[in-house]
PDB file of C-alpha atoms in Angstrom:
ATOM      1  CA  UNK T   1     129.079 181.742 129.251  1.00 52.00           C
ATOM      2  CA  UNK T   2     129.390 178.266 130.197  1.00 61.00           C
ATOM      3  CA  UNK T   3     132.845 177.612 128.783  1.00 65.00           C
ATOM      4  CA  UNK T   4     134.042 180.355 131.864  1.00 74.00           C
ATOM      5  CA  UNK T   5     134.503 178.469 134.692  1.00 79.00           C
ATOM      6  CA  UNK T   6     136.214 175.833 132.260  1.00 78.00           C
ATOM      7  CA  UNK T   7     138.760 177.929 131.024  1.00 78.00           C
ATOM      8  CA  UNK T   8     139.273 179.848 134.009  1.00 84.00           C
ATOM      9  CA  UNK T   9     140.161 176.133 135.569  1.00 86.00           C
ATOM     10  CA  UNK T  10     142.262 175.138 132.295  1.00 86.00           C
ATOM     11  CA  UNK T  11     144.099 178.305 133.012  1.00 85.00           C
ATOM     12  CA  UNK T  12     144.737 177.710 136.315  1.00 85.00           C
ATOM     13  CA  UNK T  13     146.069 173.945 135.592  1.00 88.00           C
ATOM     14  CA  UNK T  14     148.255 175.156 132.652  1.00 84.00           C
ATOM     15  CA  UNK T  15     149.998 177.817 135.301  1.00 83.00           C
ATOM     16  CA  UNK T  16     150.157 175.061 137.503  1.00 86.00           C
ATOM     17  CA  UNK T  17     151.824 173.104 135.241  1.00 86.00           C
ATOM     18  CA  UNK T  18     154.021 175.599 134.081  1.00 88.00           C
ATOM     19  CA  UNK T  19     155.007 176.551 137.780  1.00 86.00           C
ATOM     20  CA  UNK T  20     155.741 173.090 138.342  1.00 86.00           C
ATOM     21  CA  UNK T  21     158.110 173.180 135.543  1.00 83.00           C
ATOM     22  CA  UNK T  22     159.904 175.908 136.163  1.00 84.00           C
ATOM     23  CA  UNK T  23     160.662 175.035 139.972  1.00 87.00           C
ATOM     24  CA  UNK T  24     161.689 171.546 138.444  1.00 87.00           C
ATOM     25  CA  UNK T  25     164.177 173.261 135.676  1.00 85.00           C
ATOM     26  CA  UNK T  26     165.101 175.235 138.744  1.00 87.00           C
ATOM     27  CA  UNK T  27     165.809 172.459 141.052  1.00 90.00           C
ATOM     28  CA  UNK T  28     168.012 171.021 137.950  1.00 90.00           C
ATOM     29  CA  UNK T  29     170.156 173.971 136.865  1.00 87.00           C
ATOM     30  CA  UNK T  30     170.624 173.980 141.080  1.00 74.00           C
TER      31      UNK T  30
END
């Protein structure tokens, strides 16, 4: 139960991250 809030805030960083990376591929192949 305590690992929740963890992994719901790994999650979020990870499709932070991979939002991040995609608008900078983006920004590239531009």
């Amino acid at each position: 139960m305590h690992s929740a809030p963890l992994f719901r805030e790994r999650e979020n960083r990870y499709e932070q991250s991979t939002l991040a990376g995609c608008e900078k591929r983006f920004r590239e192949g531009m």
